[in-house]
Amino acid sequence: KAGVTQTPRYLIKTRGQQVTLSCSPISGHRSVSWYQQTPGQGLQFLFEYFSETQRNKGNFPGRFSGRQFSNSRSEMNVSTLELGDSALYLCASSFNRRPSEQYFGPGTRLTVT
Amino acid sequence: GESVGLHLPTLSVQEGDNSIINCAYSNSASDYFIWYKQESGKGPQFIIDIRSNMDKRQGQRVTVLLNKTVKHLSLQIAATQPGDSAVYFCAEGSPYNQGGKLIFGQGTELSVKP
């Protein structure tokens, strides 16, 4: 069974631009969560989608948004990029929304210059 | 491999020794805790969890201890191996339908010397 896939793995953007990151969950998994990982703030929860609906949201500005498609694939978008958005963005999927049964992808490394 | 460049507390142990990684949590109302392992270039991997109605739980070579009085969590790894070298995170959350809504600790980097 293939694991969680994230594309692209590396991305360089300029301040003010926007970016879209993609996450393909494990086959059969219906929940997708997104996290931001930075040296200063560590791992922070962004949002969770289940059955195409956002179920939980972390404490991030409205520039961060996401969506989930009917095949459970998810995208997150960051608009008007800031230098502080440089981070590793991790996606995790689960079948039943239980953290103990959640699998993480390798992440997308975003660098904002 | 991928590195997030975290300036983390580091624990260095000899192969075969036992390791103890500590974590303090802030929310006294938290009722569920998880330990994750993150190797270079990979996402976090679930190790073991514990609910607040327990003070100890054992897995394969790992034990988690929970002290609610002082809001402290620890992960014990028995007979540490080079493959255990990674960053370890504790996290607080809900065991039920809260998905990935977890609050992560700072993390500790474990280095195992052969």
Coordinates of C-alpha atoms in Angstrom, one line a residue:
Chain A
K1 CA 0.0 0.0 0.0
A2 CA 1.5 3.3 -1.0
G3 CA 2.1 5.9 1.7
V4 CA 1.0 9.5 1.9
T5 CA 2.4 11.4 -1.1
Q6 CA 3.1 15.1 -1.1
T7 CA 4.0 17.2 -4.2
P8 CA 6.2 19.0 -4.9
R9 CA 8.8 18.0 -2.4
Y10 CA 10.7 21.3 -2.7
L11 CA 9.5 24.7 -3.8
I12 CA 11.0 28.2 -3.9
K13 CA 8.7 31.2 -4.1
T14 CA 9.1 34.9 -3.8
R15 CA 7.3 37.1 -1.2
G16 CA 3.9 38.1 -2.3
Q17 CA 3.3 35.1 -4.5
Q18 CA 0.9 32.3 -3.8
V19 CA 1.5 28.6 -3.6
T20 CA -0.5 25.4 -3.8
L21 CA 0.7 22.2 -2.2
S22 CA -0.8 18.8 -2.8
C23 CA -1.4 15.7 -0.7
S24 CA -2.6 12.3 -1.8
P25 CA -3.6 10.2 1.3
I26 CA -3.3 6.5 1.7
S27 CA -5.9 4.7 -0.3
G28 CA -9.1 4.5 1.7
H29 CA -8.2 7.2 4.1
R30 CA -10.8 10.0 4.4
S31 CA -9.2 12.4 6.8
V32 CA -6.3 14.7 5.8
S33 CA -4.5 17.0 8.2
W34 CA -1.9 19.7 7.5
Y35 CA 0.9 20.9 9.7
Q36 CA 3.6 23.5 9.4
Q37 CA 7.0 22.7 10.9
T38 CA 9.5 25.5 11.5
P39 CA 12.6 25.8 13.6
G40 CA 11.1 28.5 15.7
Q41 CA 7.5 27.3 16.2
G42 CA 8.0 23.6 15.8
L43 CA 5.1 21.5 14.5
Q44 CA 1.8 23.4 14.4
F45 CA -1.6 22.1 13.3
L46 CA -3.1 24.0 10.3
F47 CA -6.4 22.3 9.5
E48 CA -8.1 19.0 9.0
Y49 CA -10.4 17.8 6.2
F50 CA -12.8 14.9 6.3
S51 CA -15.3 14.0 3.6
E52 CA -14.5 17.3 1.8
T53 CA -15.3 19.4 4.8
Q54 CA -13.0 21.3 7.1
R55 CA -13.5 19.8 10.5
N56 CA -10.8 21.6 12.5
K57 CA -8.6 24.6 12.1
G58 CA -5.5 25.8 13.8
N59 CA -4.5 29.3 14.6
F60 CA -3.2 30.6 11.3
P61 CA -4.2 33.7 9.3
G62 CA -6.7 33.5 6.5
R63 CA -3.9 33.5 3.9
F64 CA -3.7 29.7 4.7
S65 CA -6.6 27.7 3.2
G66 CA -7.2 24.2 2.0
R67 CA -9.7 21.9 0.4
Q68 CA -10.4 18.3 -0.1
F69 CA -11.6 16.6 -3.2
S70 CA -14.1 13.7 -3.5
N71 CA -11.2 11.3 -3.9
S72 CA -9.8 12.5 -0.6
R73 CA -6.8 14.2 -2.1
S74 CA -6.2 17.6 -0.5
E75 CA -4.5 20.8 -1.4
M76 CA -3.5 23.7 0.8
N77 CA -2.9 27.2 -0.5
V78 CA -0.9 30.1 0.9
S79 CA -1.5 33.5 -0.6
T80 CA 0.6 36.6 -0.4
L81 CA 3.6 34.6 0.9
E82 CA 5.8 36.0 3.6
L83 CA 9.3 35.1 4.6
G84 CA 8.0 33.5 7.7
D85 CA 6.0 31.0 5.7
S86 CA 9.2 29.2 4.9
A87 CA 8.7 25.8 6.4
L88 CA 8.2 22.1 6.0
Y89 CA 4.5 21.5 5.3
L90 CA 3.4 18.1 6.4
C91 CA 0.3 16.2 5.5
A92 CA -1.1 13.3 7.4
S93 CA -4.0 11.0 6.6
S94 CA -6.2 8.5 8.5
F95 CA -9.3 6.5 7.9
N96 CA -11.2 7.3 11.1
R97 CA -9.6 10.6 12.2
R98 CA -7.8 9.0 15.1
P99 CA -4.3 10.4 15.7
S100 CA -3.0 7.0 16.7
E101 CA -3.9 5.8 13.2
Q102 CA -2.6 8.8 11.3
Y103 CA 0.3 8.5 8.8
F104 CA 2.4 11.4 7.8
G105 CA 3.9 12.2 4.4
P106 CA 7.5 13.3 3.8
G107 CA 6.5 17.0 3.6
T108 CA 7.0 19.8 1.1
R109 CA 9.9 22.1 1.9
L110 CA 8.8 25.7 1.0
T111 CA 11.4 28.4 0.8
V112 CA 10.2 32.0 0.5
T113 CA 12.8 34.5 -0.7
Chain B
G1 CA 18.2 14.0 3.9
E2 CA 15.7 16.6 4.9
S3 CA 16.4 18.6 8.0
V4 CA 14.2 21.2 9.6
G5 CA 17.2 22.8 11.3
L6 CA 15.6 22.8 14.8
H7 CA 17.7 23.8 17.7
L8 CA 16.5 21.1 20.0
P9 CA 17.6 19.6 23.2
T10 CA 19.8 16.7 22.5
L11 CA 20.2 13.3 24.2
S12 CA 23.2 11.3 23.4
V13 CA 23.3 7.6 24.5
Q14 CA 25.4 4.6 23.9
E15 CA 24.0 1.7 21.9
G16 CA 22.4 -0.8 24.2
D17 CA 21.7 1.7 26.9
N18 CA 18.2 2.8 27.9
S19 CA 17.0 6.3 26.8
I20 CA 14.6 8.5 28.6
I21 CA 13.1 11.5 26.8
N22 CA 11.0 14.0 28.7
C23 CA 8.2 16.3 27.8
A24 CA 6.2 18.9 29.8
Y25 CA 2.8 19.8 28.7
S26 CA 0.8 22.9 29.5
N27 CA -2.9 22.0 29.4
S28 CA -4.0 20.3 32.5
A29 CA -7.3 19.4 30.7
S30 CA -5.5 17.4 28.0
D31 CA -6.6 13.8 28.1
Y32 CA -4.6 12.1 25.4
F33 CA -0.9 12.1 24.6
I34 CA 1.2 10.6 21.8
W35 CA 4.9 10.2 21.1
Y36 CA 6.2 10.5 17.6
K37 CA 9.5 9.8 16.0
Q38 CA 10.8 11.9 13.1
E39 CA 13.8 10.7 11.1
S40 CA 15.6 12.9 8.8
G41 CA 13.7 13.4 5.5
K42 CA 10.5 11.8 6.8
G43 CA 7.3 12.9 8.5
P44 CA 6.6 12.0 12.1
Q45 CA 5.8 8.4 12.8
F46 CA 3.5 7.3 15.6
I47 CA 5.2 5.4 18.4
I48 CA 2.8 5.0 21.3
D49 CA -0.1 6.8 23.0
I50 CA -1.6 7.0 26.4
R51 CA -4.8 8.3 27.9
S52 CA -5.0 10.4 31.0
N53 CA -6.7 7.7 33.0
M54 CA -3.5 5.7 32.8
D55 CA 0.0 6.5 34.2
K56 CA 2.0 3.9 32.2
R57 CA 1.7 2.1 28.9
Q58 CA 4.2 -0.3 27.3
G59 CA 4.9 -1.1 23.8
Q60 CA 7.7 -2.9 22.0
R61 CA 10.9 -1.6 23.6
V62 CA 9.1 1.6 24.6
T63 CA 7.3 2.7 27.7
V64 CA 5.4 5.9 28.2
L65 CA 4.9 7.3 31.7
L66 CA 2.4 10.1 32.5
N67 CA 2.5 12.2 35.6
K68 CA -0.6 14.4 35.6
T69 CA 0.3 16.0 38.9
V70 CA 3.3 17.8 37.4
K71 CA 2.1 17.6 33.8
H72 CA 5.0 15.5 32.7
L73 CA 5.3 12.8 30.1
S74 CA 8.3 10.6 29.4
L75 CA 9.3 8.0 26.8
Q76 CA 11.6 5.3 27.8
I77 CA 13.4 3.3 25.0
A78 CA 15.0 0.1 26.1
A79 CA 18.3 -1.2 24.6
T80 CA 18.6 1.8 22.3
Q81 CA 19.8 1.1 18.8
P82 CA 21.3 3.2 16.1
G83 CA 18.0 3.1 14.2
D84 CA 16.4 4.9 17.1
S85 CA 18.4 8.1 16.3
A86 CA 15.8 10.7 15.4
V87 CA 13.8 13.6 16.8
Y88 CA 11.1 12.6 19.3
F89 CA 8.0 14.7 19.9
C90 CA 5.2 14.5 22.4
A91 CA 1.8 15.7 21.4
E92 CA -1.5 16.4 23.2
G93 CA -4.8 15.9 21.6
S94 CA -8.1 13.9 21.7
P95 CA -8.2 10.2 21.0
Y96 CA -11.5 10.6 19.2
N97 CA -12.9 12.6 16.4
Q98 CA -10.5 15.4 16.4
G99 CA -8.4 14.2 13.6
G100 CA -5.0 15.7 13.5
K101 CA -5.7 18.5 15.9
L102 CA -2.6 18.0 18.0
I103 CA -0.4 20.3 20.0
F104 CA 3.2 19.3 19.7
G105 CA 6.1 19.8 22.1
Q106 CA 9.4 21.2 21.1
G107 CA 11.1 17.8 20.4
T108 CA 14.2 16.1 21.6
E109 CA 17.0 14.9 19.3
L110 CA 18.2 11.4 20.2
S111 CA 21.7 10.5 19.0
V112 CA 22.8 6.8 19.5
K113 CA 26.5 6.1 19.5
P114 CA 27.5 2.7 18.2

